[in-house]
Coordinates of C-alpha atoms in Angstrom, one line a residue:
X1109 CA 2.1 -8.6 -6.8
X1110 CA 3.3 -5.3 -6.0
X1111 CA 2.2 -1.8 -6.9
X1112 CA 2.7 1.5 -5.6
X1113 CA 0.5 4.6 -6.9
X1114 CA 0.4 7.1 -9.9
X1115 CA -1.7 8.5 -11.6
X1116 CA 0.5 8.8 -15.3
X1117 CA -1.2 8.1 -18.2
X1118 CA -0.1 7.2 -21.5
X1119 CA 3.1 5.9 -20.6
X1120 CA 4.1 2.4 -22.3
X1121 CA 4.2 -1.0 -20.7
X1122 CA 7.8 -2.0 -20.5
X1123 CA 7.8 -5.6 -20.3
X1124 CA 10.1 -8.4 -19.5
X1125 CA 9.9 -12.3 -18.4
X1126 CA 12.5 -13.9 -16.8
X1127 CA 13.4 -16.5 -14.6
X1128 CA 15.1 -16.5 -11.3
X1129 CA 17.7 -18.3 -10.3
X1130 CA 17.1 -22.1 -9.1
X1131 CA 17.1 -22.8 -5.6
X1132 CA 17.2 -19.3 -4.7
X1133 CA 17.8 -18.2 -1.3
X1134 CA 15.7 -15.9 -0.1
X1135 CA 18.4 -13.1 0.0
X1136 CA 19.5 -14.2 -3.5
X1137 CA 16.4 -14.0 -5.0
X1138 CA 15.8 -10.8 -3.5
X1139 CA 19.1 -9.1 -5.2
X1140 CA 18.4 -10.7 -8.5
X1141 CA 15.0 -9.4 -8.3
X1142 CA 16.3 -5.9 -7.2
X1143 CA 18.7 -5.5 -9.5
X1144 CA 16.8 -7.2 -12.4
X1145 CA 12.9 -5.9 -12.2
X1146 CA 13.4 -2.3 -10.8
X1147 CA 10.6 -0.7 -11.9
X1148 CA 12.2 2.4 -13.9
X1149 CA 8.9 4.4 -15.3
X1150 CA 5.5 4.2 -14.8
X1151 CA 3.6 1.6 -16.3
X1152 CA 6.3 -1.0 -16.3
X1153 CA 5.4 -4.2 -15.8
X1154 CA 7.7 -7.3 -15.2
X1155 CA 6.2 -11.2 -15.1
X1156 CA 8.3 -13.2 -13.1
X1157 CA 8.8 -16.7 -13.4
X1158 CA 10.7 -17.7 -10.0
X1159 CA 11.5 -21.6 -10.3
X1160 CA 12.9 -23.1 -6.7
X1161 CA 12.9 -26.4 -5.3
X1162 CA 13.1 -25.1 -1.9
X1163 CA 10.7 -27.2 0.2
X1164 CA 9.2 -24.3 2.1
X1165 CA 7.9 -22.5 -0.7
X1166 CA 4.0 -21.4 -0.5
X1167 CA 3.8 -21.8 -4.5
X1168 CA 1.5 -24.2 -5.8
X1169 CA 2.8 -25.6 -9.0
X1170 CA 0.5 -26.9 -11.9
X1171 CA -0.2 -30.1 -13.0
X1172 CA 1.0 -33.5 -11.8
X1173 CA 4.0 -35.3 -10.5
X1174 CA 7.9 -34.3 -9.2
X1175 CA 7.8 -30.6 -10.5
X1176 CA 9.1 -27.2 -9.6
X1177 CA 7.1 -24.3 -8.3
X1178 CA 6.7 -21.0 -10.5
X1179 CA 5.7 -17.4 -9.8
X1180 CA 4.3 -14.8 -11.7
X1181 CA 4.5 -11.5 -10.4
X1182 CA 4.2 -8.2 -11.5
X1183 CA 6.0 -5.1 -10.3
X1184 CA 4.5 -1.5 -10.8
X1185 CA 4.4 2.1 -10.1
X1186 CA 0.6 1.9 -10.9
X1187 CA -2.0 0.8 -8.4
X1188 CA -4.4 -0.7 -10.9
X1189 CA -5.0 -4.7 -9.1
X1190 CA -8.1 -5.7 -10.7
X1191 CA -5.9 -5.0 -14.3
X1192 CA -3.2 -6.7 -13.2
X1193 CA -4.6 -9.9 -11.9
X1194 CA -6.5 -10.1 -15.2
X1195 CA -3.2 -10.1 -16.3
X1196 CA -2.3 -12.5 -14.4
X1197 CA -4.9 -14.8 -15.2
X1198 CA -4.0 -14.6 -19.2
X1199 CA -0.4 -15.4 -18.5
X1200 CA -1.6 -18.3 -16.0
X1201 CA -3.8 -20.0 -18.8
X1202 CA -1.2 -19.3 -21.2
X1203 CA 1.2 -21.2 -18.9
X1204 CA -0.9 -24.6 -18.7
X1205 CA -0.1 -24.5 -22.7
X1206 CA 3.4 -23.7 -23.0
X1207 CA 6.0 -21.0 -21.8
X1208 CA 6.1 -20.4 -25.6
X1209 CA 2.5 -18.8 -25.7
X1210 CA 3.1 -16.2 -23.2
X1211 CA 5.1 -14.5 -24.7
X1212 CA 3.3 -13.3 -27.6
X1213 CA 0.9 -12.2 -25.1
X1214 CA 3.5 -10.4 -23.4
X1215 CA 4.6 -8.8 -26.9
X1216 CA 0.9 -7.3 -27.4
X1217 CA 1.1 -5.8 -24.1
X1218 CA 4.8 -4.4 -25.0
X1219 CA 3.6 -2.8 -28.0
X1220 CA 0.1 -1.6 -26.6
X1221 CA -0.5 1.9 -25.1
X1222 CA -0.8 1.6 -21.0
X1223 CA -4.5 2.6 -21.1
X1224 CA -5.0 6.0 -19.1
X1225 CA -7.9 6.1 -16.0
X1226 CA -11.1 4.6 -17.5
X1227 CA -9.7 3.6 -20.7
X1228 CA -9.2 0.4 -22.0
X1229 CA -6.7 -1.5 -24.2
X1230 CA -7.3 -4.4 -26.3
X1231 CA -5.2 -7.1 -27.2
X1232 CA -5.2 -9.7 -30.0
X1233 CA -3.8 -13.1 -29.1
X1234 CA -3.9 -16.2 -30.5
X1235 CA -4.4 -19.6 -28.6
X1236 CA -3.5 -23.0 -29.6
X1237 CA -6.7 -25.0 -30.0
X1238 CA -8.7 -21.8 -29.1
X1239 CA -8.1 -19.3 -32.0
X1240 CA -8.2 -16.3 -31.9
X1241 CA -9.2 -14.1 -29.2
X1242 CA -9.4 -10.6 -28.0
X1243 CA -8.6 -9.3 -23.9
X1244 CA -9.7 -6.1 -22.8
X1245 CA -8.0 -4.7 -20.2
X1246 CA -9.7 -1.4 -18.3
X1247 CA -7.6 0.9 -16.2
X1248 CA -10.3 1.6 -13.2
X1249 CA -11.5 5.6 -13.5
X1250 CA -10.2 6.2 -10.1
X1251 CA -8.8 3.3 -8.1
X1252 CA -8.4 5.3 -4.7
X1253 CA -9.9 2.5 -2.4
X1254 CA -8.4 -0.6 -4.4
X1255 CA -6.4 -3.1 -2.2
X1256 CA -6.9 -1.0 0.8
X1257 CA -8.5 -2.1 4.2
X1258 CA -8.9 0.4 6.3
X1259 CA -10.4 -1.8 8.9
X1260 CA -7.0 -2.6 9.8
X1261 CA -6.1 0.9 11.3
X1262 CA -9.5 0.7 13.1
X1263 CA -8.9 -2.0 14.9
X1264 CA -5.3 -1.0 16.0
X1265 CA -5.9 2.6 16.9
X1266 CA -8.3 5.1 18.1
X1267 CA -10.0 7.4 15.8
X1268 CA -8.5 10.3 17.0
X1269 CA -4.9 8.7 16.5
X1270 CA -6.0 7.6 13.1
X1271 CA -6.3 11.5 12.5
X1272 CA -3.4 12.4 14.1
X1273 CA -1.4 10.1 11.4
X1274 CA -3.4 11.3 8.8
X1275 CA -2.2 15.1 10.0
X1276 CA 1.7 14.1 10.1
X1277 CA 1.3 12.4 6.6
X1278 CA -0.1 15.1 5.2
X1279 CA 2.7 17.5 6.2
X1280 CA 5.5 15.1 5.1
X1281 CA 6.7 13.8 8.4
X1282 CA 8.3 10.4 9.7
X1283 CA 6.1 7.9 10.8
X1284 CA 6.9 4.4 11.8
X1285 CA 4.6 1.8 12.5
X1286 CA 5.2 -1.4 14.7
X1287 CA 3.4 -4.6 14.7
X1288 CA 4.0 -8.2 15.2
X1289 CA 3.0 -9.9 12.3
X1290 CA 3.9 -8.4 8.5
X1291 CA 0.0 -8.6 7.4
X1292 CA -0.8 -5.8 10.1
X1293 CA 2.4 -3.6 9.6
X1294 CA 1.3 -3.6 5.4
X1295 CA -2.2 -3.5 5.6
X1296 CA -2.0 -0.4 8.2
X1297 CA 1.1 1.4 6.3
X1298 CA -0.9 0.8 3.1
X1299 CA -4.5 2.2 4.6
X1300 CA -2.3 5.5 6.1
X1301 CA -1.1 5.9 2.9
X1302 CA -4.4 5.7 1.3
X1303 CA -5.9 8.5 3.6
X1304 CA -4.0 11.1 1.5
X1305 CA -6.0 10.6 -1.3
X1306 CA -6.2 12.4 -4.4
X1307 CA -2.4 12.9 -3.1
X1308 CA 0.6 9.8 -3.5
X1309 CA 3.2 9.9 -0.4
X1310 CA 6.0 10.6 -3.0
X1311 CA 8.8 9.9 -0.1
X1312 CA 10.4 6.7 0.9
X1313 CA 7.2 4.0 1.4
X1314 CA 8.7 0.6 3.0
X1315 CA 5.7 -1.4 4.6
X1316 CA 8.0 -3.6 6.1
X1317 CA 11.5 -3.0 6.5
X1318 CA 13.6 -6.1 6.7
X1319 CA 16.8 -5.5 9.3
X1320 CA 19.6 -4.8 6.4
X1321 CA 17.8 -1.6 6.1
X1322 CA 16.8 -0.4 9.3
X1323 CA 18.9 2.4 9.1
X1324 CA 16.6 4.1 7.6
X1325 CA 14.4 5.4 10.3
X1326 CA 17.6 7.9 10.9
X1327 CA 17.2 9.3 7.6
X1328 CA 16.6 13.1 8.1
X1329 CA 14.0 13.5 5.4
X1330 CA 10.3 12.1 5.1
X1331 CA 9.7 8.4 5.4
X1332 CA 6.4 6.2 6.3
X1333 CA 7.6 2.3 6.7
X1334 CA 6.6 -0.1 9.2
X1335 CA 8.7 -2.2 11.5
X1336 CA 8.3 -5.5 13.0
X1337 CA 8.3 -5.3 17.0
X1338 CA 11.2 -7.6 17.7
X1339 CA 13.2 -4.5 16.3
X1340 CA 12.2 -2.2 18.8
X1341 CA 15.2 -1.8 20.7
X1342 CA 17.1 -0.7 17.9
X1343 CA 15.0 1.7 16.4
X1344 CA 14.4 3.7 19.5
X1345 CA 18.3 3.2 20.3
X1346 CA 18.8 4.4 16.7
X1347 CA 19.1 8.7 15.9
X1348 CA 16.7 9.3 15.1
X1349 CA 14.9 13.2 14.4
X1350 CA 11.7 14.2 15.3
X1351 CA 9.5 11.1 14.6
X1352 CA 5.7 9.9 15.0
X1353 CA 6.1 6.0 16.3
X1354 CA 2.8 4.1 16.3
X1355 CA 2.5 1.0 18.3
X1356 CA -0.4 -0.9 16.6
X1357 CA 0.1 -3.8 18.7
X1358 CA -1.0 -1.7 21.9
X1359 CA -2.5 1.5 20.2
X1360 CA -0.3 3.8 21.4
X1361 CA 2.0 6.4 20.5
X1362 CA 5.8 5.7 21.9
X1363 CA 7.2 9.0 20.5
X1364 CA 5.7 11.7 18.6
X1365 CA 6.5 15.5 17.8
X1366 CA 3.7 16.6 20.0
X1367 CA 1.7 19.2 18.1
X1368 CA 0.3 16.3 16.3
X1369 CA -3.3 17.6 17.4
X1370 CA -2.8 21.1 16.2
X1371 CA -1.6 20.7 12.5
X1372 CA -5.3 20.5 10.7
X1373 CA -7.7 23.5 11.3
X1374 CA -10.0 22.9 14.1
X1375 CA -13.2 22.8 13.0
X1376 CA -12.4 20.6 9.8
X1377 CA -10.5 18.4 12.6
X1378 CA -13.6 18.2 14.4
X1379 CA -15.8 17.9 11.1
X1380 CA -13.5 14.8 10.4
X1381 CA -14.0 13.2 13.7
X1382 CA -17.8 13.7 13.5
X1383 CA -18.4 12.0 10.3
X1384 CA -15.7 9.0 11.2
X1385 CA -17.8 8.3 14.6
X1386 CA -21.4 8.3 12.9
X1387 CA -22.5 5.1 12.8
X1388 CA -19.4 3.5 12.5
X1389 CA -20.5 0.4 14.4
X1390 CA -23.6 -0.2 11.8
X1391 CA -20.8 -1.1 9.0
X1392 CA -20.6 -4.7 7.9
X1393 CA -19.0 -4.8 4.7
X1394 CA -15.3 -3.8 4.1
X1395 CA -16.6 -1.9 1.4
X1396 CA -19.1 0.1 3.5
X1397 CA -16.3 0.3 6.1
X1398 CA -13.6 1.8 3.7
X1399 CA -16.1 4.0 2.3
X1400 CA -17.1 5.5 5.2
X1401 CA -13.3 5.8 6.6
X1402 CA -12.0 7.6 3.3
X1403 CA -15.2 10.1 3.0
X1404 CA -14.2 12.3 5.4
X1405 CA -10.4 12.8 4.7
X1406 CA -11.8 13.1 1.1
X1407 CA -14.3 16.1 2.2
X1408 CA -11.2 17.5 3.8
X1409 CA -9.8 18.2 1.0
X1410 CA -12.2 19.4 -0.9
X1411 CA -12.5 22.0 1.7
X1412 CA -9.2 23.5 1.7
X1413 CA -7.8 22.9 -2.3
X1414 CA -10.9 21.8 -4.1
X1415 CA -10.4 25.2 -5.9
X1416 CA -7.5 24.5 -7.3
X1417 CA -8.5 24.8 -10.8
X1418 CA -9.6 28.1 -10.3
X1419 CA -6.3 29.0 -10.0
X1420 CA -4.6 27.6 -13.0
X1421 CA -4.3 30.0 -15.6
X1422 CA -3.8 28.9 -18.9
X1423 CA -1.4 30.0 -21.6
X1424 CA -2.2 29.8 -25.6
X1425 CA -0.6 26.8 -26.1
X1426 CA -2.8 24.7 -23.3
X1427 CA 0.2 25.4 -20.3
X1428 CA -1.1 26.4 -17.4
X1429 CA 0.8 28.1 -14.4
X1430 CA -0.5 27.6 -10.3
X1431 CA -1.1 30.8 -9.1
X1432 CA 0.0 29.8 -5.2
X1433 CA -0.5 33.1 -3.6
X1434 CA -4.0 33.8 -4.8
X1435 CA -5.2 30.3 -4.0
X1436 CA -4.3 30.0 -0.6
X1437 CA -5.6 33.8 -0.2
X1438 CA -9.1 32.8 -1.5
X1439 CA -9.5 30.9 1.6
X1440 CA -12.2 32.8 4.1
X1441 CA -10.8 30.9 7.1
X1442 CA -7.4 31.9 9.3
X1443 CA -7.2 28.5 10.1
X1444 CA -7.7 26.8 6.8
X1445 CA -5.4 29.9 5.0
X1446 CA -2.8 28.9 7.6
X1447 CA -2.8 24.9 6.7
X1448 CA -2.7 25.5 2.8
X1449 CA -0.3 28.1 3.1
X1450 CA 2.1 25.2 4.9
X1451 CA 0.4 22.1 2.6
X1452 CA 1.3 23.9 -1.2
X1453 CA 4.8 23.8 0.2
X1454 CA 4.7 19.6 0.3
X1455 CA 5.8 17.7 -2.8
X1456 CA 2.3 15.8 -2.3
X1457 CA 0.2 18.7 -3.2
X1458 CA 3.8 20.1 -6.1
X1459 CA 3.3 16.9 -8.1
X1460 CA -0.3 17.0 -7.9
X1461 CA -0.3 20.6 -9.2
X1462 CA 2.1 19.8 -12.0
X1463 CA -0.1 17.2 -13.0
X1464 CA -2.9 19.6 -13.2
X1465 CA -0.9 22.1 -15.4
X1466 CA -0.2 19.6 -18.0
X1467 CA -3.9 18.8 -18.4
X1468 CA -6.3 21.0 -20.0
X1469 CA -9.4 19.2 -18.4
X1470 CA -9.6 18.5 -14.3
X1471 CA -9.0 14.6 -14.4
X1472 CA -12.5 13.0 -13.8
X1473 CA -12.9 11.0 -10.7
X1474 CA -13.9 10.4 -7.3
X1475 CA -12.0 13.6 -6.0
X1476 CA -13.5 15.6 -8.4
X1477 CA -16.9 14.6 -8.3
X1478 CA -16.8 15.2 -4.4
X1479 CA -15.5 19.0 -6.1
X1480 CA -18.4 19.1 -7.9
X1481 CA -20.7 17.8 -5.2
X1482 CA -19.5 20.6 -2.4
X1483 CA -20.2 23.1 -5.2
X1484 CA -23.1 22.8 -5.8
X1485 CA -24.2 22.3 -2.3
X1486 CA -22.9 26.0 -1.8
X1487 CA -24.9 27.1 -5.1
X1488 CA -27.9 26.1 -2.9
X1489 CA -27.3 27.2 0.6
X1490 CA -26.7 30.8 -1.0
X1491 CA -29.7 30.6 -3.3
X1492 CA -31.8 29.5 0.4
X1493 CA -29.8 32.4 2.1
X1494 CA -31.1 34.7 -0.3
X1495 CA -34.5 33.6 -0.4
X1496 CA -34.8 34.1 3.2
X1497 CA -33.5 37.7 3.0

């Protein structure tokens, strides 16, 4: 299962089931797939049946006896995992009855509304033997730490290096990570990628890049993708521009631009650091430890743009128009004013923007909760302030 993230709502499920070719090879299978289940607009979703008698396979193929394996897999630009393996599981139990009852199933979900954050879509289907029936499916509120283990990057790299990334990502730069094995290289691209929540990297995203494409890492404009080591030589032989290239295997840096350290403002660099060390070796839980990872980066960013909707003024008709200057200009700190002055320039804070113009309310969530949170905390330290005066 694949997904990248965005946050569109509204948008239609575009479905399709089909099967691969039998006895694929892997690079066959990976063209038909390619070319077959691109994912063309949010909310598309493909099941996959992939039938292969190759002995190597890792699928586990129901029932008894001489059979073939089969996949289901679904291919989206939305990050909603829980909602798709639920999916999942309906077309699975469907499948132990016949190919023939998926695909009403699949029919519902064509002509159902992909359900926007927090809502949920339900579907009537009918089971042989079963009746009836009807599946909800939920789109999680705010799904910003689903699928994402950011103990990954913590056991690679230091804290301040996990920053440092964080800083380059942020202003749209080319990172490449190296790793041995393919679980690190996607689980640490993936967590990276996660740190830039409420913003999506909306540039080329290849957790691991197989060797037909590793010209890439020449490209000139923004890329994060992740490398296996045994292709070392050729991306540092490759040329490449200015580049941040993180070993995970030793923790280290091999090449970077070299003001990585000076791109956030100081003190919310500082701030940052501060809150990652605090009792960071009390954690237990993946949950607790992705919690406490994401926190900080979050609070970052409520510093510096959590006033964004301040600053979008509405027309008659429910339009609204960013007012850029005035925004970064309500900024009290240099430092900060400096930073957002360079970050409303990236197309990670444009589409967020654009997405905020379009809607009349600000989108309720984790982000803006956090908003609402850091608000009110200044309500009160001004109300103490003038108490004391």
């Amino acid at each position: 299962m694949a997904a990248g993230r965005s946050d569109t709502a509204g948008a239609s499920w575009s479905v399709q089931l089909r099967t691969a070719p039998s006895s694929p090879r892997p690079s066959r299978l990976h063209s038909w797939a390619r070319s077959s289940l691109s994912c063309k607009s949010p909310g598309s979703l493909a099941v996959v049946v992939v039938e292969s008698a190759q002995p190597s396979t890792s699928c586990h193929p129901a029932g008894r006896g001489p059979r073939l394996p089969k996949v289901y897999c679904i291919i989206s630009c939305v990050g909603c995992f829980g909602l798709f393996s639920k999916i999942l599981d309906e077309v699975e139990k469907r499948h132990q009855i016949s190919m023939a009852v998926i695909y009403p199933f699949m029919q519902g979900l064509r002509e159902a509304a992909f359900p926007a954050p927090g809502k949920t879509v339900t579907l009537k289907s009918f089971i042989p033997d079963s009746g009836t029936e009807f599946i909800s499916l939920t789109r999680p509120l705010d799904s910003h730490l689903e699928h994402v283990d950011f103990n990954s990057l913590l056991q690679c790299l230091s804290l301040e290096q996990i920053v440092q990334i964080f800083a380059s990502a942020v202003l749209e730069r080319r990172i490449i990570f190296l790793a041995e094995d393919l679980s690190t290289l996607s689980q640490c691209i993936h967590a990276a990628a996660a740190l830039l929540y409420p913003f999506s990297w909306a540039h080329t995203y290849i957790p691991v890049v197989p060797e037909s494409l590793l010209a890439t890492v020449c490209c000139p404009t923004p890329f994060m993708v992740g490398v296996q080591m045994r292709f070392l030589q050729e991306v540092t032989e490759s040329p490449m521009e200015e580049v941040l290239l993180v070993n995970l295997r030793e923790g280290t840096f091999l090449m970077s631009v070299g003001d990585e350290k000076d791109i956030l403002p100081p003190k919310l660099q500082d701030d940052i650091l501060d809150s990652l060390g605090q009792g960071i070796n009390d954690l237990q839980t993946s949950e607790q430890i992705n919690e406490h990872v994401s926190g900080p980066f979050v609070q970052f960013f409520v510093k510096t743009v959590g006033h964004y909707v301040s600053y979008i003024k509405r027309e008659a008709n429910g339009q609204g128009h960013f007012q850029e200057r005035a925004f970064y200009k309500a900024l009290n700190s240099k430092a900060n004013r400096r930073f957002v002055k360079k970050f409303v320039k990236t197309q990670l804070f444009s589409l967020f923007i654009q997405e905020a113009e379009k809607s009349k309310n600000p989108p309720a969530g984790y982000f803006q909760q956090k908003i609402l949170e850091y608000e009110e905390q200044k309500k009160q330290k001004k109300s103490r302030e003038k108490t004391v005066k």
